[in-house]
Each structure stands twice: as structure tokens, then as C-alpha cells.
PDB file of C-alpha atoms in Angstrom:
ATOM      1  CA  MET Z 775     110.236 104.915 105.669  1.00 35.00           C
ATOM      2  CA  THR Z 776     110.543 101.199 107.049  1.00 39.00           C
ATOM      3  CA  LEU Z 777     112.976  98.961 106.451  1.00 43.00           C
ATOM      4  CA  ASN Z 778     111.858  96.866 103.141  1.00 46.00           C
ATOM      5  CA  ALA Z 779     112.727  93.414 104.633  1.00 44.00           C
ATOM      6  CA  GLN Z 780     111.266  89.959 104.117  1.00 45.00           C
ATOM      7  CA  LEU Z 781     112.038  86.752 106.002  1.00 44.00           C
ATOM      8  CA  LEU Z 782     111.817  83.813 103.785  1.00 46.00           C
ATOM      9  CA  GLN Z 783     111.158  80.388 104.842  1.00 41.00           C
ATOM     10  CA  ALA Z 784     113.788  78.215 103.852  1.00 39.00           C
ATOM     11  CA  GLY Z 785     112.358  75.554 100.932  1.00 41.00           C
ATOM     12  CA  PRO Z 786     113.223  71.967 100.959  1.00 40.00           C
ATOM     13  CA  GLN Z 787     116.153  72.269  98.626  1.00 42.00           C
ATOM     14  CA  ALA Z 788     117.589  74.925 100.651  1.00 42.00           C
ATOM     15  CA  SER Z 789     120.892  73.331 102.277  1.00 46.00           C
ATOM     16  CA  ALA Z 790     122.391  76.368 104.112  1.00 72.00           C
ATOM     17  CA  ASP Z 791     121.456  79.595 105.228  1.00 92.00           C
ATOM     18  CA  PRO Z 792     122.988  82.418 103.427  1.00 97.00           C
ATOM     19  CA  GLY Z 793     121.202  86.128 103.556  1.00 97.00           C
ATOM     20  CA  LEU Z 794     121.206  88.251 100.203  1.00 98.00           C
ATOM     21  CA  LEU Z 795     121.514  91.935 100.794  1.00 98.00           C
ATOM     22  CA  LEU Z 796     120.934  94.427  97.942  1.00 98.00           C
ATOM     23  CA  ILE Z 797     122.552  97.839  98.084  1.00 97.00           C
ATOM     24  CA  ALA Z 798     121.705 100.875  96.297  1.00 95.00           C
ATOM     25  CA  HIS Z 799     123.151 104.533  96.682  1.00 91.00           C
ATOM     26  CA  GLY Z 800     119.700 106.042  97.918  1.00 87.00           C
ATOM     27  CA  SER Z 801     118.452 109.637  97.576  1.00 85.00           C
ATOM     28  CA  PRO Z 802     116.875 112.096  99.806  1.00 83.00           C
ATOM     29  CA  SER Z 803     113.703 111.781  97.172  1.00 82.00           C
ATOM     30  CA  PRO Z 804     111.269 109.147  97.971  1.00 86.00           C
ATOM     31  CA  GLU Z 805     110.786 109.032  94.220  1.00 86.00           C
ATOM     32  CA  TRP Z 806     113.891 107.451  93.534  1.00 85.00           C
ATOM     33  CA  ASN Z 807     114.115 105.161  96.632  1.00 91.00           C
ATOM     34  CA  LYS Z 808     110.508 103.547  95.886  1.00 93.00           C
ATOM     35  CA  PRO Z 809     111.493 101.857  92.927  1.00 94.00           C
ATOM     36  CA  VAL Z 810     114.801 100.152  94.773  1.00 96.00           C
ATOM     37  CA  LEU Z 811     112.767  99.050  97.374  1.00 96.00           C
ATOM     38  CA  ASP Z 812     110.139  97.760  95.295  1.00 97.00           C
ATOM     39  CA  PHE Z 813     112.871  95.930  93.013  1.00 97.00           C
ATOM     40  CA  GLY Z 814     114.204  94.558  96.414  1.00 97.00           C
ATOM     41  CA  ALA Z 815     110.551  93.058  97.208  1.00 97.00           C
ATOM     42  CA  ARG Z 816     110.320  91.364  93.786  1.00 97.00           C
ATOM     43  CA  VAL Z 817     113.746  89.497  94.553  1.00 97.00           C
ATOM     44  CA  ALA Z 818     112.653  88.710  97.800  1.00 97.00           C
ATOM     45  CA  GLU Z 819     109.682  87.133  96.510  1.00 96.00           C
ATOM     46  CA  GLU Z 820     111.672  85.341  93.655  1.00 96.00           C
ATOM     47  CA  ALA Z 821     114.371  84.176  96.457  1.00 94.00           C
ATOM     48  CA  ARG Z 822     111.050  82.450  98.398  1.00 92.00           C
ATOM     49  CA  LYS Z 823     110.209  80.512  95.418  1.00 93.00           C
ATOM     50  CA  THR Z 824     113.720  78.862  95.350  1.00 89.00           C
ATOM     51  CA  GLY Z 825     114.383  78.636  99.275  1.00 92.00           C
ATOM     52  CA  ARG Z 826     118.097  79.517  98.423  1.00 91.00           C
ATOM     53  CA  PHE Z 827     118.151  82.733 100.858  1.00 96.00           C
ATOM     54  CA  ARG Z 828     117.067  82.335 104.216  1.00 96.00           C
ATOM     55  CA  ALA Z 829     116.278  86.168 104.079  1.00 97.00           C
ATOM     56  CA  VAL Z 830     116.845  88.955 101.703  1.00 98.00           C
ATOM     57  CA  ARG Z 831     116.898  92.884 102.539  1.00 98.00           C
ATOM     58  CA  THR Z 832     117.227  96.063 100.885  1.00 97.00           C
ATOM     59  CA  ALA Z 833     119.479  99.083 101.836  1.00 96.00           C
ATOM     60  CA  MET Z 834     120.853 102.582 100.882  1.00 94.00           C
ATOM     61  CA  LEU Z 835     124.226 103.456 101.037  1.00 90.00           C
ATOM     62  CA  GLU Z 836     123.673 107.050 102.157  1.00 79.00           C
ATOM     63  CA  ALA Z 837     120.909 109.871 102.633  1.00 64.00           C
ATOM     64  CA  VAL Z 838     118.121 107.531 104.014  1.00 81.00           C
ATOM     65  CA  LYS Z 839     116.982 104.289 105.713  1.00 88.00           C
ATOM     66  CA  PRO Z 840     116.849 101.636 105.540  1.00 92.00           C
ATOM     67  CA  ASP Z 841     120.762 101.621 105.988  1.00 93.00           C
ATOM     68  CA  VAL Z 842     123.267  98.992 105.660  1.00 95.00           C
ATOM     69  CA  PRO Z 843     124.309  98.293 108.876  1.00 94.00           C
ATOM     70  CA  SER Z 844     120.747  97.644 110.205  1.00 95.00           C
ATOM     71  CA  ALA Z 845     120.123  95.328 107.245  1.00 97.00           C
ATOM     72  CA  VAL Z 846     123.344  93.340 108.396  1.00 97.00           C
ATOM     73  CA  ALA Z 847     122.377  93.133 111.621  1.00 97.00           C
ATOM     74  CA  GLU Z 848     118.511  91.841 110.735  1.00 97.00           C
ATOM     75  CA  LEU Z 849     120.116  89.122 108.404  1.00 98.00           C
ATOM     76  CA  GLU Z 850     122.063  87.893 111.447  1.00 97.00           C
ATOM     77  CA  SER Z 851     119.192  87.948 113.642  1.00 97.00           C
ATOM     78  CA  ALA Z 852     117.276  86.046 111.063  1.00 97.00           C
ATOM     79  CA  GLY Z 853     119.783  83.430 111.335  1.00 97.00           C
ATOM     80  CA  CYS Z 854     121.896  83.755 108.273  1.00 97.00           C
ATOM     81  CA  ASP Z 855     125.381  82.145 108.297  1.00 96.00           C
ATOM     82  CA  ARG Z 856     126.738  84.295 105.566  1.00 96.00           C
ATOM     83  CA  ILE Z 857     125.762  87.578 103.649  1.00 98.00           C
ATOM     84  CA  VAL Z 858     125.948  88.239  99.876  1.00 98.00           C
ATOM     85  CA  ALA Z 859     125.878  91.783  99.299  1.00 98.00           C
ATOM     86  CA  VAL Z 860     125.028  92.721  95.596  1.00 98.00           C
ATOM     87  CA  PRO Z 861     125.691  96.491  94.663  1.00 97.00           C
ATOM     88  CA  LEU Z 862     122.985  97.727  92.649  1.00 97.00           C
ATOM     89  CA  PHE Z 863     125.295 100.142  90.680  1.00 95.00           C
ATOM     90  CA  VAL Z 864     125.987 100.834  86.942  1.00 93.00           C
ATOM     91  CA  ALA Z 865     129.893 100.748  87.175  1.00 89.00           C
ATOM     92  CA  PRO Z 866     132.625 100.471  89.514  1.00 86.00           C
ATOM     93  CA  SER Z 867     133.256 103.760  91.437  1.00 85.00           C
ATOM     94  CA  GLY Z 868     134.732 105.246  94.656  1.00 83.00           C
ATOM     95  CA  HIS Z 869     131.206 104.022  95.863  1.00 85.00           C
ATOM     96  CA  THR Z 870     131.824 100.464  95.106  1.00 89.00           C
ATOM     97  CA  HIS Z 871     135.541 100.254  95.931  1.00 90.00           C
ATOM     98  CA  PHE Z 872     135.761 102.079  98.979  1.00 90.00           C
ATOM     99  CA  ASP Z 873     132.343 103.321 100.612  1.00 90.00           C
ATOM    100  CA  VAL Z 874     130.336 100.008 100.058  1.00 94.00           C
ATOM    101  CA  PRO Z 875     132.761  97.783 101.632  1.00 95.00           C
ATOM    102  CA  ALA Z 876     133.694 100.151 104.611  1.00 94.00           C
ATOM    103  CA  VAL Z 877     130.106 100.660 105.351  1.00 94.00           C
ATOM    104  CA  LEU Z 878     129.673  96.686 105.512  1.00 96.00           C
ATOM    105  CA  GLY Z 879     132.298  96.580 107.796  1.00 94.00           C
ATOM    106  CA  ILE Z 880     134.983  94.570 105.428  1.00 93.00           C
ATOM    107  CA  TYR Z 881     137.108  97.478 104.519  1.00 93.00           C
ATOM    108  CA  ARG Z 882     138.707  99.980 106.713  1.00 91.00           C
ATOM    109  CA  SER Z 883     140.926 103.071 106.002  1.00 90.00           C
ATOM    110  CA  GLU Z 884     141.512 106.442 107.553  1.00 90.00           C
ATOM    111  CA  LYS Z 885     140.022 108.397 104.648  1.00 88.00           C
ATOM    112  CA  THR Z 886     136.887 106.245 104.460  1.00 86.00           C
ATOM    113  CA  ASP Z 887     136.692 106.583 108.229  1.00 87.00           C
ATOM    114  CA  ALA Z 888     136.359 110.177 107.942  1.00 89.00           C
ATOM    115  CA  VAL Z 889     133.998 110.223 105.231  1.00 83.00           C
ATOM    116  CA  LEU Z 890     131.445 108.010 106.905  1.00 83.00           C
ATOM    117  CA  ALA Z 891     132.009 109.866 110.345  1.00 85.00           C
ATOM    118  CA  ALA Z 892     131.292 113.185 108.490  1.00 85.00           C
ATOM    119  CA  GLU Z 893     128.019 111.434 107.135  1.00 79.00           C
ATOM    120  CA  GLY Z 894     126.985 110.657 110.319  1.00 79.00           C
ATOM    121  CA  VAL Z 895     127.018 106.713 109.184  1.00 82.00           C
ATOM    122  CA  LYS Z 896     128.357 103.910 111.366  1.00 85.00           C
ATOM    123  CA  PRO Z 897     129.983 100.781 109.615  1.00 92.00           C
ATOM    124  CA  ALA Z 898     128.347  97.615 110.172  1.00 94.00           C
ATOM    125  CA  ARG Z 899     130.171  94.759 112.401  1.00 94.00           C
ATOM    126  CA  PRO Z 900     129.060  91.618 110.863  1.00 96.00           C
ATOM    127  CA  LYS Z 901     129.746  88.634 112.827  1.00 96.00           C
ATOM    128  CA  VAL Z 902     129.221  86.365 109.811  1.00 96.00           C
ATOM    129  CA  PRO Z 903     131.368  86.292 106.464  1.00 96.00           C
ATOM    130  CA  VAL Z 904     130.427  88.713 103.816  1.00 97.00           C
ATOM    131  CA  VAL Z 905     130.776  88.503 100.202  1.00 96.00           C
ATOM    132  CA  LEU Z 906     130.727  91.440  97.999  1.00 96.00           C
ATOM    133  CA  ALA Z 907     129.252  90.668  94.392  1.00 96.00           C
ATOM    134  CA  PRO Z 908     130.407  92.846  91.382  1.00 94.00           C
ATOM    135  CA  THR Z 909     128.501  95.730  89.649  1.00 94.00           C
ATOM    136  CA  LEU Z 910     126.336  95.822  86.617  1.00 94.00           C
ATOM    137  CA  LEU Z 911     129.692  96.231  84.695  1.00 90.00           C
ATOM    138  CA  GLU Z 912     130.206  92.701  84.716  1.00 90.00           C
ATOM    139  CA  SER Z 913     126.955  91.532  83.678  1.00 92.00           C
ATOM    140  CA  GLY Z 914     125.009  91.574  80.248  1.00 94.00           C
ATOM    141  CA  VAL Z 915     122.010  93.209  81.876  1.00 97.00           C
ATOM    142  CA  LEU Z 916     123.130  96.628  80.512  1.00 97.00           C
ATOM    143  CA  ARG Z 917     123.507  95.377  76.674  1.00 97.00           C
ATOM    144  CA  ALA Z 918     119.862  94.353  77.047  1.00 98.00           C
ATOM    145  CA  TYR Z 919     118.471  97.156  78.788  1.00 98.00           C
ATOM    146  CA  VAL Z 920     119.969  99.605  76.316  1.00 98.00           C
ATOM    147  CA  LEU Z 921     118.975  97.408  73.422  1.00 98.00           C
ATOM    148  CA  ASP Z 922     115.254  96.962  74.407  1.00 98.00           C
ATOM    149  CA  GLN Z 923     114.929 100.763  75.029  1.00 98.00           C
ATOM    150  CA  VAL Z 924     116.326 101.735  71.605  1.00 98.00           C
ATOM    151  CA  ARG Z 925     114.291  99.033  69.829  1.00 98.00           C
ATOM    152  CA  LYS Z 926     111.297 100.604  71.537  1.00 98.00           C
ATOM    153  CA  LEU Z 927     112.066 104.145  70.454  1.00 98.00           C
ATOM    154  CA  SER Z 928     113.414 103.543  67.093  1.00 98.00           C
ATOM    155  CA  ARG Z 929     111.596 103.977  63.596  1.00 98.00           C
ATOM    156  CA  SER Z 930     113.966 104.390  60.903  1.00 97.00           C
ATOM    157  CA  PRO Z 931     117.238 103.399  61.958  1.00 98.00           C
ATOM    158  CA  LYS Z 932     119.272 104.894  58.782  1.00 97.00           C
ATOM    159  CA  ASP Z 933     117.960 108.313  60.101  1.00 98.00           C
ATOM    160  CA  GLU Z 934     118.723 107.797  63.712  1.00 98.00           C
ATOM    161  CA  ALA Z 935     121.641 108.282  66.302  1.00 98.00           C
ATOM    162  CA  ILE Z 936     122.010 106.912  70.109  1.00 98.00           C
ATOM    163  CA  VAL Z 937     123.045 109.151  73.042  1.00 98.00           C
ATOM    164  CA  LEU Z 938     123.792 107.389  76.148  1.00 98.00           C
ATOM    165  CA  LEU Z 939     123.317 109.327  79.430  1.00 97.00           C
ATOM    166  CA  ALA Z 940     125.748 108.014  82.495  1.00 95.00           C
ATOM    167  CA  HIS Z 941     126.828 109.165  85.772  1.00 91.00           C
ATOM    168  CA  GLY Z 942     130.775 108.964  85.077  1.00 81.00           C
ATOM    169  CA  ASP Z 943     133.303 108.627  87.949  1.00 78.00           C
ATOM    170  CA  ALA Z 944     136.401 110.721  86.643  1.00 77.00           C
ATOM    171  CA  GLU Z 945     138.831 107.899  88.424  1.00 78.00           C
ATOM    172  CA  HIS Z 946     137.008 105.339  86.536  1.00 79.00           C
ATOM    173  CA  HIS Z 947     136.333 106.856  83.096  1.00 78.00           C
ATOM    174  CA  LEU Z 948     138.498 104.121  81.421  1.00 83.00           C
ATOM    175  CA  LEU Z 949     136.488 101.342  82.575  1.00 83.00           C
ATOM    176  CA  VAL Z 950     132.996 103.174  82.150  1.00 88.00           C
ATOM    177  CA  ASP Z 951     134.338 104.287  78.477  1.00 91.00           C
ATOM    178  CA  ARG Z 952     135.139 100.865  77.675  1.00 91.00           C
ATOM    179  CA  MET Z 953     131.779  99.453  79.147  1.00 92.00           C
ATOM    180  CA  ILE Z 954     129.736 102.118  77.091  1.00 94.00           C
ATOM    181  CA  ARG Z 955     131.107 101.819  73.654  1.00 95.00           C
ATOM    182  CA  GLU Z 956     130.917  98.217  74.151  1.00 96.00           C
ATOM    183  CA  VAL Z 957     126.869  98.917  74.604  1.00 96.00           C
ATOM    184  CA  ALA Z 958     126.543 101.332  72.036  1.00 97.00           C
ATOM    185  CA  THR Z 959     128.359  98.896  69.476  1.00 97.00           C
ATOM    186  CA  HIS Z 960     126.260  96.104  70.558  1.00 97.00           C
ATOM    187  CA  CYS Z 961     122.995  98.219  69.947  1.00 97.00           C
ATOM    188  CA  CYS Z 962     124.597  99.588  66.590  1.00 98.00           C
ATOM    189  CA  GLY Z 963     124.904  96.086  65.435  1.00 98.00           C
ATOM    190  CA  GLU Z 964     121.777  94.875  66.419  1.00 98.00           C
ATOM    191  CA  THR Z 965     119.514  97.854  65.302  1.00 98.00           C
ATOM    192  CA  GLY Z 966     121.193  99.118  61.795  1.00 98.00           C
ATOM    193  CA  ILE Z 967     121.812 102.549  63.396  1.00 98.00           C
ATOM    194  CA  ARG Z 968     125.216 103.773  62.454  1.00 97.00           C
ATOM    195  CA  HIS Z 969     125.789 106.738  65.030  1.00 98.00           C
ATOM    196  CA  ALA Z 970     126.169 106.467  68.830  1.00 98.00           C
ATOM    197  CA  ASP Z 971     127.690 109.080  71.321  1.00 97.00           C
ATOM    198  CA  TRP Z 972     127.575 109.266  75.259  1.00 96.00           C
ATOM    199  CA  ALA Z 973     127.779 112.115  77.745  1.00 96.00           C
ATOM    200  CA  TYR Z 974     128.608 111.965  81.767  1.00 95.00           C
ATOM    201  CA  ILE Z 975     126.066 114.245  83.379  1.00 95.00           C
ATOM    202  CA  GLY Z 976     126.462 113.066  87.222  1.00 91.00           C
ATOM    203  CA  VAL Z 977     122.733 112.818  88.473  1.00 88.00           C
ATOM    204  CA  GLY Z 978     121.805 115.340  85.969  1.00 92.00           C
ATOM    205  CA  GLN Z 979     123.744 118.062  86.991  1.00 93.00           C
ATOM    206  CA  GLU Z 980     125.606 118.476  83.793  1.00 95.00           C
ATOM    207  CA  TYR Z 981     122.815 117.496  81.441  1.00 96.00           C
ATOM    208  CA  PRO Z 982     122.039 121.142  80.517  1.00 95.00           C
ATOM    209  CA  THR Z 983     125.783 121.281  79.141  1.00 95.00           C
ATOM    210  CA  GLN Z 984     127.298 117.864  78.198  1.00 96.00           C
ATOM    211  CA  GLY Z 985     123.994 116.023  77.691  1.00 97.00           C
ATOM    212  CA  VAL Z 986     122.510 118.432  75.624  1.00 97.00           C
ATOM    213  CA  GLY Z 987     125.571 119.277  73.720  1.00 97.00           C
ATOM    214  CA  ALA Z 988     125.972 115.574  72.871  1.00 98.00           C
ATOM    215  CA  ILE Z 989     122.519 115.467  71.533  1.00 98.00           C
ATOM    216  CA  ARG Z 990     123.148 118.515  69.475  1.00 97.00           C
ATOM    217  CA  SER Z 991     126.084 116.842  67.937  1.00 98.00           C
ATOM    218  CA  ALA Z 992     124.496 113.940  67.171  1.00 98.00           C
ATOM    219  CA  LEU Z 993     121.375 115.828  65.458  1.00 98.00           C
ATOM    220  CA  GLU Z 994     124.180 117.341  63.051  1.00 97.00           C
ATOM    221  CA  HIS Z 995     124.916 113.580  61.745  1.00 97.00           C
ATOM    222  CA  LYS Z 996     121.238 112.339  61.797  1.00 98.00           C
ATOM    223  CA  LYS Z 997     117.384 113.537  61.848  1.00 97.00           C
ATOM    224  CA  ARG Z 998     116.436 111.864  64.820  1.00 98.00           C
ATOM    225  CA  VAL Z 999     118.097 110.911  68.210  1.00 98.00           C
ATOM    226  CA  LEU Z1000     117.258 108.052  70.936  1.00 98.00           C
ATOM    227  CA  VAL Z1001     118.411 109.236  74.272  1.00 98.00           C
ATOM    228  CA  VAL Z1002     118.705 106.358  77.063  1.00 98.00           C
ATOM    229  CA  GLY Z1003     120.106 106.918  80.468  1.00 97.00           C
ATOM    230  CA  LEU Z1004     122.349 104.133  82.243  1.00 96.00           C
ATOM    231  CA  TYR Z1005     120.700 104.720  85.597  1.00 95.00           C
ATOM    232  CA  VAL Z1006     119.535 102.288  88.296  1.00 95.00           C
ATOM    233  CA  SER Z1007     116.425 104.265  89.329  1.00 93.00           C
ATOM    234  CA  THR Z1008     115.680 106.900  86.848  1.00 93.00           C
ATOM    235  CA  CYS Z1009     115.433 107.371  83.314  1.00 96.00           C
ATOM    236  CA  ALA Z1010     116.452 109.960  80.146  1.00 97.00           C
ATOM    237  CA  ALA Z1011     113.014 111.073  80.037  1.00 97.00           C
ATOM    238  CA  LYS Z1012     113.166 112.272  83.834  1.00 95.00           C
ATOM    239  CA  ILE Z1013     116.393 113.782  83.536  1.00 96.00           C
ATOM    240  CA  HIS Z1014     115.153 115.978  80.644  1.00 96.00           C
ATOM    241  CA  ARG Z1015     112.092 117.059  82.366  1.00 94.00           C
ATOM    242  CA  ARG Z1016     113.995 118.058  85.494  1.00 91.00           C
ATOM    243  CA  SER Z1017     116.344 120.026  83.727  1.00 89.00           C
ATOM    244  CA  VAL Z1018     113.350 121.855  81.575  1.00 84.00           C
ATOM    245  CA  GLY Z1019     111.675 122.205  84.868  1.00 74.00           C
ATOM    246  CA  ALA Z1020     114.488 123.887  86.597  1.00 63.00           C
ATOM    247  CA  ARG Z1021     114.817 126.853  84.023  1.00 59.00           C
ATOM    248  CA  PRO Z1022     113.523 130.058  85.191  1.00 57.00           C
ATOM    249  CA  ARG Z1023     110.341 131.038  83.880  1.00 54.00           C
ATOM    250  CA  ALA Z1024     111.783 134.248  82.144  1.00 47.00           C
ATOM    251  CA  THR Z1025     114.014 131.962  79.806  1.00 54.00           C
ATOM    252  CA  PRO Z1026     112.617 132.446  76.212  1.00 50.00           C
ATOM    253  CA  ALA Z1027     113.026 128.711  75.005  1.00 56.00           C
ATOM    254  CA  SER Z1028     112.079 126.445  78.130  1.00 77.00           C
ATOM    255  CA  ASP Z1029     113.060 123.333  76.244  1.00 89.00           C
ATOM    256  CA  PRO Z1030     116.696 123.723  74.664  1.00 90.00           C
ATOM    257  CA  LEU Z1031     115.642 120.843  72.058  1.00 95.00           C
ATOM    258  CA  GLU Z1032     112.261 122.147  71.195  1.00 92.00           C
ATOM    259  CA  GLY Z1033     111.399 121.450  67.726  1.00 94.00           C
ATOM    260  CA  LYS Z1034     114.026 118.753  67.384  1.00 96.00           C
ATOM    261  CA  ASP Z1035     113.403 114.952  66.759  1.00 98.00           C
ATOM    262  CA  VAL Z1036     114.606 114.020  70.100  1.00 98.00           C
ATOM    263  CA  VAL Z1037     112.994 111.152  71.970  1.00 98.00           C
ATOM    264  CA  PHE Z1038     113.924 109.800  75.418  1.00 98.00           C
ATOM    265  CA  SER Z1039     113.843 106.712  77.216  1.00 98.00           C
ATOM    266  CA  ASP Z1040     111.204 106.317  80.212  1.00 97.00           C
ATOM    267  CA  GLU Z1041     112.403 103.221  81.966  1.00 96.00           C
ATOM    268  CA  SER Z1042     115.012 102.770  84.137  1.00 96.00           C
ATOM    269  CA  ILE Z1043     117.258  99.710  84.458  1.00 97.00           C
ATOM    270  CA  LEU Z1044     115.435  98.638  87.515  1.00 96.00           C
ATOM    271  CA  ALA Z1045     112.564  97.944  85.356  1.00 94.00           C
ATOM    272  CA  HIS Z1046     114.277  95.665  83.005  1.00 96.00           C
ATOM    273  CA  PRO Z1047     113.649  91.902  83.623  1.00 96.00           C
ATOM    274  CA  GLU Z1048     117.100  90.930  83.052  1.00 97.00           C
ATOM    275  CA  LEU Z1049     118.212  92.607  86.107  1.00 97.00           C
ATOM    276  CA  LEU Z1050     116.397  90.510  88.612  1.00 97.00           C
ATOM    277  CA  ARG Z1051     117.560  87.313  86.948  1.00 96.00           C
ATOM    278  CA  TRP Z1052     121.165  88.596  87.124  1.00 97.00           C
ATOM    279  CA  VAL Z1053     121.104  89.527  90.607  1.00 97.00           C
ATOM    280  CA  LEU Z1054     119.943  85.999  91.754  1.00 97.00           C
ATOM    281  CA  LYS Z1055     122.117  84.252  89.584  1.00 96.00           C
ATOM    282  CA  ILE Z1056     125.047  86.187  90.708  1.00 96.00           C
ATOM    283  CA  ALA Z1057     123.954  85.953  94.374  1.00 96.00           C
ATOM    284  CA  GLU Z1058     123.338  82.429  94.126  1.00 95.00           C
ATOM    285  CA  ALA Z1059     126.899  81.681  92.934  1.00 94.00           C
ATOM    286  CA  ALA Z1060     128.585  83.632  95.264  1.00 93.00           C
ATOM    287  CA  SER Z1061     126.626  82.113  98.365  1.00 90.00           C
ATOM    288  CA  ALA Z1062     127.667  78.389  97.159  1.00 85.00           C
TER     289      ALA Z1062
END
């Protein structure tokens, strides 16, 4: 896979030469990575119009190229005098607190050194200052995304419940719980839906147990359930389809929710326009 990179010509309003680096988790699956790289291209195009950034790169934390150290080196070669790194992660986790800073070369510990070495990752050695922006937890993107998805799926709010699916980091559950509760409360207040729940399912591994369990529980309260995934590059519908497809052919009921009035969001957070606006806004503030 070629590095998703665009050198941006500095516009007349540009007064300095910052670079913008988008960092996503990365996956062995091209299906997961492609939307991230496409999003990076859209960010680069919008940044070109403003002339605020000299260059934009998109890189993956692990699993595949383009990698972070190569992206940092390319931004420096493009003439950037500082780098703003925006992590495309939903909430704080061990990745954003330790792995991302470590691979950027701005944090080091024996533990992270060992983790990176085991994965064959060499940290960047930046020659220019690097500023790390916050996760989506500190934006309004998640509220806007979930509310839009719920409105698209909803037909009769008084008869419906919302179930949110999330990755969940056990060491950061307090922060993530607070975030999801706030998002769910906001959506209920805006739509008139009166029941909401959520489940931590990793990247789908726990969906057949935790996810389906939360949906079935919601069906005990309401006739219809709207399911939305809090994921950067996948959606609730894909998670459900993968789970159903992974079941043995001999299983009598291939779909555990067959015959139930359950609908799934089929859009990822990357598809929501508010994400692009927020990335540019937070990056421009950090580069000032």
C-alpha cells in the first residue's frame, strides 16, 4: 500500500510551515484502512484550500503501512517546522496515552520500548517539535454522529431504544462510561427516545455475548432497537454481519436476532462531516 501523502502548496495566508499527521490504529484488513486513507485525502484537500499546513500525512499505529515514523520523516522532508499529530481514536486508551506518543518519539519507557520492539516498530526520531492533539472524547463529533444515525433509523421514538457499541478499554472505563452516558442522554433528549444502553465489545469479539445481550435486554423494554457503533472505520451493521457470518453452518439460527425489530447503523464516524471540521479546527489551534 502506498503512503497516503499530499504535499500542500502554502497559500498566501500561510505564515509558518506546520505539518499535520493523522494517526489511526490500522488493521490487516484493507477494508478497514481504505476509509481512513480516503479521509486523510479529504483532510489534505481541505487543508490545501486554507494554506494552513505545508503538508498532510495519514499513518497507522500498527499492522500496516503507512507507518508513523515514515510519515514524520516525510513531513520533515517537506519542510515542516513542527508537526501536529491528531489521533483518530474515539477515547483515551493505552494506545493514545502510551503507544502513540512512544511511536511519535515524544515518550519513552521500558515497557513501551518492549511493546514496540515486539511488534517490529521503530519509534520516530523527530527533529522538529511535535504536538499531540486529544481524542474524539473532547469533541462534539460523537454526539453529532450518534444523533444523526439515530434520527436516520428512528420511526417511532416512544417504542424505541438505543444501544451503543464501543471498543472499551478496561483501564479507562470511567472516562468512556461518562462519554457514552453523555452521548446517550443527549440523543434521548433530542429524539424523545427514553431507553438507552451500551456494551463494550472490543472490535467485535464480544458482540455475540455482550452486544447481543444488551440488544436483547433493550427489547424487553421497547419493541424496536436502534444500534449504533462508536467506531472510526467500521459500523454496527458490519459488526453484526461479521458475527452472523462467523457462525458455523450447522447452527440452527444463524442470526441470533432473527425476527426481532433491530436496525443497525451502516455508517462509520469517518463518514460524518463534523469529524473533518473538528480535525482541522483542533489541528489549527494546536499549530498556532
